[in-house]
Short mmCIF file of C-alpha atoms in Angstrom, two decimals:
data_model
loop_
_atom_site.label_atom_id
_atom_site.label_comp_id
_atom_site.label_asym_id
_atom_site.label_seq_id
_atom_site.Cartn_x
_atom_site.Cartn_y
_atom_site.Cartn_z
CA MET G 178 70.66 22.25 -8.72
CA LYS G 179 69.82 25.63 -7.57
CA ALA G 180 67.90 26.45 -10.94
CA SER G 181 65.95 23.11 -10.64
CA ALA G 182 64.69 24.03 -7.20
CA THR G 183 63.80 27.54 -8.23
CA LYS G 184 61.80 26.21 -11.31
CA ALA G 185 60.06 23.70 -9.00
CA SER G 186 59.18 26.30 -6.30
CA ARG G 187 57.75 28.65 -9.22
CA ILE G 188 55.71 25.57 -10.67
CA ALA G 189 54.35 24.99 -7.02
CA ALA G 190 53.41 28.65 -6.65
CA VAL G 191 51.53 28.70 -9.75
CA ALA G 192 49.77 25.37 -8.91
CA ALA G 193 48.77 27.10 -5.57
CA VAL G 194 47.35 30.26 -7.17
CA THR G 195 45.43 28.28 -9.82
CA GLY G 196 44.00 25.92 -7.27
CA THR G 197 42.90 29.03 -5.14
CA ALA G 198 41.36 30.56 -8.14
CA VAL G 199 39.37 27.54 -8.95
CA LEU G 200 38.04 27.47 -5.46
CA ALA G 201 37.14 31.11 -5.70
CA VAL G 202 35.26 30.59 -8.79
CA THR G 203 33.53 27.26 -7.87
CA SER G 204 32.60 27.88 -4.38
CA PRO G 205 29.82 30.30 -4.96
CA ALA G 206 28.17 27.85 -7.38
CA PHE G 207 26.97 25.53 -4.27
CA ALA G 208 26.60 28.16 -1.97
CA HIS G 209 23.47 30.01 -3.08
CA VAL G 210 20.44 30.59 -1.11
CA SER G 211 17.98 28.16 -2.36
CA VAL G 212 14.48 26.61 -1.73
CA GLN G 213 13.28 23.04 -1.69
CA PRO G 214 10.02 21.45 -0.73
CA GLU G 215 9.80 18.58 1.82
CA GLY G 216 8.20 16.08 -0.27
CA THR G 217 6.36 17.84 -3.03
CA ALA G 218 4.97 21.21 -3.81
CA ALA G 219 1.90 20.55 -6.01
CA LYS G 220 -0.24 23.32 -7.58
CA GLY G 221 -3.11 24.39 -5.60
CA GLY G 222 -2.03 22.47 -2.51
CA TYR G 223 -0.01 23.01 0.51
CA ALA G 224 3.60 22.22 1.31
CA VAL G 225 6.39 22.66 3.70
CA ILE G 226 9.48 24.52 1.92
CA ASP G 227 12.87 24.85 3.35
CA PHE G 228 15.16 27.94 2.45
CA LYS G 229 18.68 26.82 2.74
CA VAL G 230 21.13 29.63 3.68
CA PRO G 231 24.83 28.89 3.79
CA ASN G 232 27.43 31.25 5.33
CA GLU G 233 29.69 32.33 2.54
CA ARG G 234 32.27 34.31 4.82
CA ASP G 235 34.95 33.23 7.10
CA ASP G 236 35.09 36.35 9.24
CA ALA G 237 31.29 36.96 9.73
CA SER G 238 28.12 35.33 10.66
CA THR G 239 24.64 35.50 8.89
CA THR G 240 22.39 37.37 11.36
CA LYS G 241 19.41 38.33 9.05
CA VAL G 242 17.49 36.55 6.28
CA GLU G 243 14.81 38.06 4.39
CA VAL G 244 12.69 36.34 1.91
CA ASN G 245 10.14 38.20 -0.24
CA PHE G 246 7.17 36.39 -1.94
CA PRO G 247 6.18 36.98 -5.51
CA ALA G 248 3.46 39.67 -5.93
CA ASP G 249 2.20 38.16 -9.16
CA HIS G 250 1.36 34.88 -7.42
CA PRO G 251 0.30 35.73 -3.85
CA VAL G 252 0.07 33.02 -1.19
CA ALA G 253 -2.35 33.68 1.47
CA SER G 254 -1.23 31.20 4.09
CA VAL G 255 2.43 31.23 5.40
CA MET G 256 3.34 29.70 8.92
CA PRO G 257 6.93 29.59 9.96
CA GLN G 258 8.21 27.08 12.13
CA PRO G 259 9.66 28.24 15.49
CA MET G 260 13.58 28.43 15.54
CA ALA G 261 15.65 28.49 18.70
CA GLY G 262 17.87 31.82 18.56
CA TRP G 263 15.94 33.44 15.81
CA LYS G 264 13.10 36.10 15.98
CA ILE G 265 10.58 35.56 13.12
CA GLU G 266 8.41 38.38 11.46
CA VAL G 267 5.71 37.73 8.87
CA THR G 268 4.73 40.79 6.83
CA LYS G 269 1.30 41.01 5.09
CA SER G 270 0.16 43.41 2.45
CA LYS G 271 -3.37 44.14 0.98
CA LEU G 272 -4.17 42.49 -2.35
CA ALA G 273 -5.27 44.46 -5.36
CA LYS G 274 -7.45 41.50 -6.23
CA PRO G 275 -8.62 39.34 -3.50
CA LEU G 276 -8.12 35.56 -3.67
CA GLU G 277 -10.70 32.90 -2.77
CA MET G 278 -10.01 30.17 -0.52
CA HIS G 279 -12.40 27.47 0.91
CA GLY G 280 -15.28 29.54 -0.22
CA GLU G 281 -13.99 32.87 1.53
CA LYS G 282 -12.30 35.83 -0.11
CA ILE G 283 -8.72 36.85 1.16
CA ASP G 284 -7.80 40.42 0.69
CA GLN G 285 -4.44 39.96 2.32
CA ALA G 286 -1.36 37.93 1.57
CA VAL G 287 2.12 37.27 2.93
CA THR G 288 4.74 39.43 1.08
CA LYS G 289 7.71 38.86 3.18
CA VAL G 290 9.21 36.67 6.07
CA THR G 291 12.24 37.98 8.19
CA TRP G 292 14.48 35.96 10.41
CA THR G 293 16.69 37.81 12.76
CA ALA G 294 19.25 36.20 15.01
CA SER G 295 18.18 37.11 18.64
CA ASP G 296 21.24 35.32 20.43
CA GLY G 297 23.97 37.11 18.35
CA LYS G 298 25.25 33.92 16.84
CA GLY G 299 23.19 33.51 13.83
CA ILE G 300 24.69 31.27 11.12
CA GLU G 301 28.51 31.02 11.93
CA PRO G 302 31.25 30.68 9.37
CA GLY G 303 31.29 26.96 8.08
CA TYR G 304 27.69 26.33 8.59
CA PHE G 305 24.37 26.57 6.82
CA GLN G 306 20.70 26.92 8.16
CA LYS G 307 17.31 25.68 6.99
CA PHE G 308 14.39 28.04 7.36
CA PRO G 309 11.11 26.15 7.22
CA LEU G 310 7.77 27.51 6.00
CA SER G 311 4.33 25.88 5.54
CA VAL G 312 2.78 27.62 2.59
CA GLY G 313 -0.50 27.42 0.67
CA ALA G 314 -2.51 27.33 -1.30
CA LEU G 315 0.14 27.28 -3.97
CA PRO G 316 -1.04 28.96 -7.28
CA GLU G 317 -2.25 26.76 -10.08
CA ASP G 318 -1.42 29.10 -13.03
CA THR G 319 2.34 28.85 -12.95
CA ASP G 320 5.28 26.22 -12.89
CA GLU G 321 7.45 27.88 -10.40
CA LEU G 322 7.66 30.57 -7.77
CA VAL G 323 10.64 33.06 -7.57
CA PHE G 324 11.39 34.15 -4.12
CA LYS G 325 14.02 37.20 -3.87
CA ALA G 326 16.08 36.77 -0.70
CA VAL G 327 18.54 39.20 1.22
CA GLN G 328 21.19 37.90 3.42
CA THR G 329 22.78 40.24 6.08
CA TYR G 330 26.16 39.43 7.79
CA SER G 331 27.32 40.68 11.17
CA ASN G 332 29.88 42.96 9.63
CA LYS G 333 26.98 44.67 7.89
CA GLU G 334 27.62 43.32 4.50
CA VAL G 335 24.33 42.59 2.60
CA VAL G 336 24.02 39.98 -0.32
CA ARG G 337 20.88 40.30 -2.42
CA TRP G 338 19.82 36.93 -3.99
CA ILE G 339 17.47 38.60 -6.49
CA GLU G 340 18.66 38.00 -10.04
CA VAL G 341 16.06 35.96 -12.14
CA GLN G 342 17.61 33.19 -14.27
CA GLN G 343 16.87 33.99 -17.96
CA GLU G 344 16.25 31.18 -20.45
CA GLY G 345 19.26 30.39 -22.49
CA GLN G 346 21.67 32.42 -20.40
CA GLU G 347 24.48 31.67 -17.86
CA GLU G 348 23.30 31.51 -14.26
CA PRO G 349 23.64 35.02 -12.71
CA GLU G 350 26.10 35.74 -9.84
CA ASN G 351 23.32 36.00 -7.26
CA PRO G 352 20.47 33.90 -8.47
CA ALA G 353 17.02 34.31 -6.71
CA PRO G 354 15.67 31.03 -5.07
CA VAL G 355 13.19 29.23 -7.32
CA LEU G 356 10.59 26.67 -6.11
CA ALA G 357 9.40 24.23 -8.84
CA LEU G 358 5.57 23.35 -8.68
CA SER G 359 4.54 19.86 -9.65
CA ALA G 360 1.20 18.97 -11.29
CA ALA G 361 -1.98 19.20 -9.15
CA THR G 362 -2.94 15.85 -7.59
CA GLY G 363 -6.71 16.59 -7.40
CA ASP G 364 -6.98 15.81 -3.68
CA HIS G 365 -5.20 18.83 -2.30
CA HIS G 366 -6.78 21.70 -0.21
CA GLY G 367 -7.48 25.01 -1.59
CA SER G 368 -8.84 23.67 -4.95
CA ALA G 369 -12.55 23.51 -4.30
CA ALA G 370 -13.47 24.57 -7.66
CA ALA G 371 -11.22 22.04 -9.36
CA ASP G 372 -12.56 19.34 -7.15
CA GLY G 373 -16.12 20.33 -7.65
CA THR G 374 -15.64 20.33 -11.39
CA ALA G 375 -14.19 16.75 -11.17
CA THR G 376 -16.94 15.66 -8.80
CA ASP G 377 -19.73 17.14 -11.27
CA THR G 378 -18.12 15.31 -14.13
CA ALA G 379 -17.99 12.05 -12.04
CA GLU G 380 -21.73 12.63 -11.34
CA GLU G 381 -22.66 13.32 -14.65
CA THR G 382 -20.68 10.18 -15.97
CA SER G 383 -22.36 8.22 -13.17
CA ALA G 384 -25.80 9.52 -14.09
CA LYS G 385 -25.26 8.68 -17.75
CA THR G 386 -24.03 5.28 -16.89
CA GLY G 387 -27.19 4.74 -14.71
CA THR G 388 -29.35 5.90 -17.59
CA THR G 389 -27.69 3.38 -19.93
CA ALA G 390 -28.00 0.64 -17.33
CA SER G 391 -31.65 1.51 -16.86
CA SER G 392 -32.09 1.29 -20.55
CA ASP G 393 -30.33 -2.06 -20.64
CA ASP G 394 -32.53 -3.40 -17.69
CA SER G 395 -35.71 -2.29 -19.42
CA GLY G 396 -34.74 -3.90 -22.70
CA SER G 397 -34.10 -7.18 -20.61
CA VAL G 398 -37.36 -6.93 -18.89
CA GLY G 399 -39.09 -6.30 -22.25
CA GLY G 400 -37.39 -9.18 -23.84
CA SER G 401 -38.43 -11.39 -20.87
CA ASP G 402 -41.92 -10.25 -21.22
CA THR G 403 -42.17 -11.08 -24.79
CA THR G 404 -40.74 -14.43 -24.33
CA ALA G 405 -43.15 -15.20 -21.68
CA ARG G 406 -46.11 -14.21 -23.67
CA VAL G 407 -44.90 -16.26 -26.70
CA LEU G 408 -44.57 -19.45 -24.57
CA GLY G 409 -48.07 -18.71 -23.02
CA VAL G 410 -49.62 -18.58 -26.46
CA VAL G 411 -47.83 -21.72 -27.43
CA GLY G 412 -48.93 -23.49 -24.26
CA ILE G 413 -52.59 -22.31 -25.02
CA VAL G 414 -52.26 -23.81 -28.60
CA VAL G 415 -50.76 -26.92 -27.31
CA GLY G 416 -53.33 -27.33 -24.64
CA ALA G 417 -56.15 -26.53 -27.09
CA ALA G 418 -54.90 -29.17 -29.49
CA GLY G 419 -54.60 -31.71 -26.72
CA VAL G 420 -58.36 -31.08 -25.80
CA ALA G 421 -59.45 -31.35 -29.54
CA TYR G 422 -57.42 -34.52 -29.87
CA GLY G 423 -58.95 -36.01 -26.75
CA VAL G 424 -62.56 -35.16 -28.02
CA LEU G 425 -61.81 -36.67 -31.50
CA ALA G 426 -60.47 -39.80 -29.73
CA GLY G 427 -63.53 -40.10 -27.59
CA ARG G 428 -65.88 -39.69 -30.55
CA ARG G 429 -64.02 -42.58 -32.56
CA ARG G 430 -64.41 -44.90 -29.54
CA SER G 431 -68.09 -44.12 -29.27
CA THR G 432 -68.71 -44.68 -33.08
CA THR G 433 -66.74 -47.96 -32.84
CA GLY G 434 -68.67 -49.28 -29.97
CA THR G 435 -71.96 -48.71 -31.68
CA GLU G 436 -70.98 -50.27 -34.82
CA ALA G 437 -70.11 -53.53 -32.70
#
């Protein structure tokens, strides 16, 4: 009896350890810092994106979040939403190659946004926080944007979410947030060149259509003109024939009367 109890307790202990190990392995999988758009994030357009930051510690709060913007695909306009209990700092840097937006050249772009807890609470254990940004114009020459993020805890621990996912490989331990970009819609801001091209094409098509329509109209008018002329000639011939017939009839009557 005692042996059975001992065996049962060992099995329970192993199960408990195994369960804890599974939780330890799987919990980071859904606790990464991530980024998602509110709606869609179309190439060349503007979007509101949310950085979701979970607290992965039981004994510390997240007191600082830094999000670095990709240097190879700069974004000129970044506007944070005010958040109670957080101080927000937007860092800009000079661009090596200026951007063009709405016909104006932009020589600076946002390189980093930093949120720092101003009330000391931050993101407490067991909670997550969304950090929204309005961004644009989004680049048109890439399918995604990779943001490297740094999370700082109240116990001074720093977690760097900066590892880029490599194709065909397992997800890294601390992956960087990735924003997927959808296809351009054609009616977004910041794509004057693309819209202009579309407009020019439409105008050219319209012009061609107008020319074709005009040619068709001319053809119709020409056809009507020819028909009218033919009918006119026919009418004249018929009229002349009628006059001739009347003259001949009159002569016959005159001749008949004389003979009588």
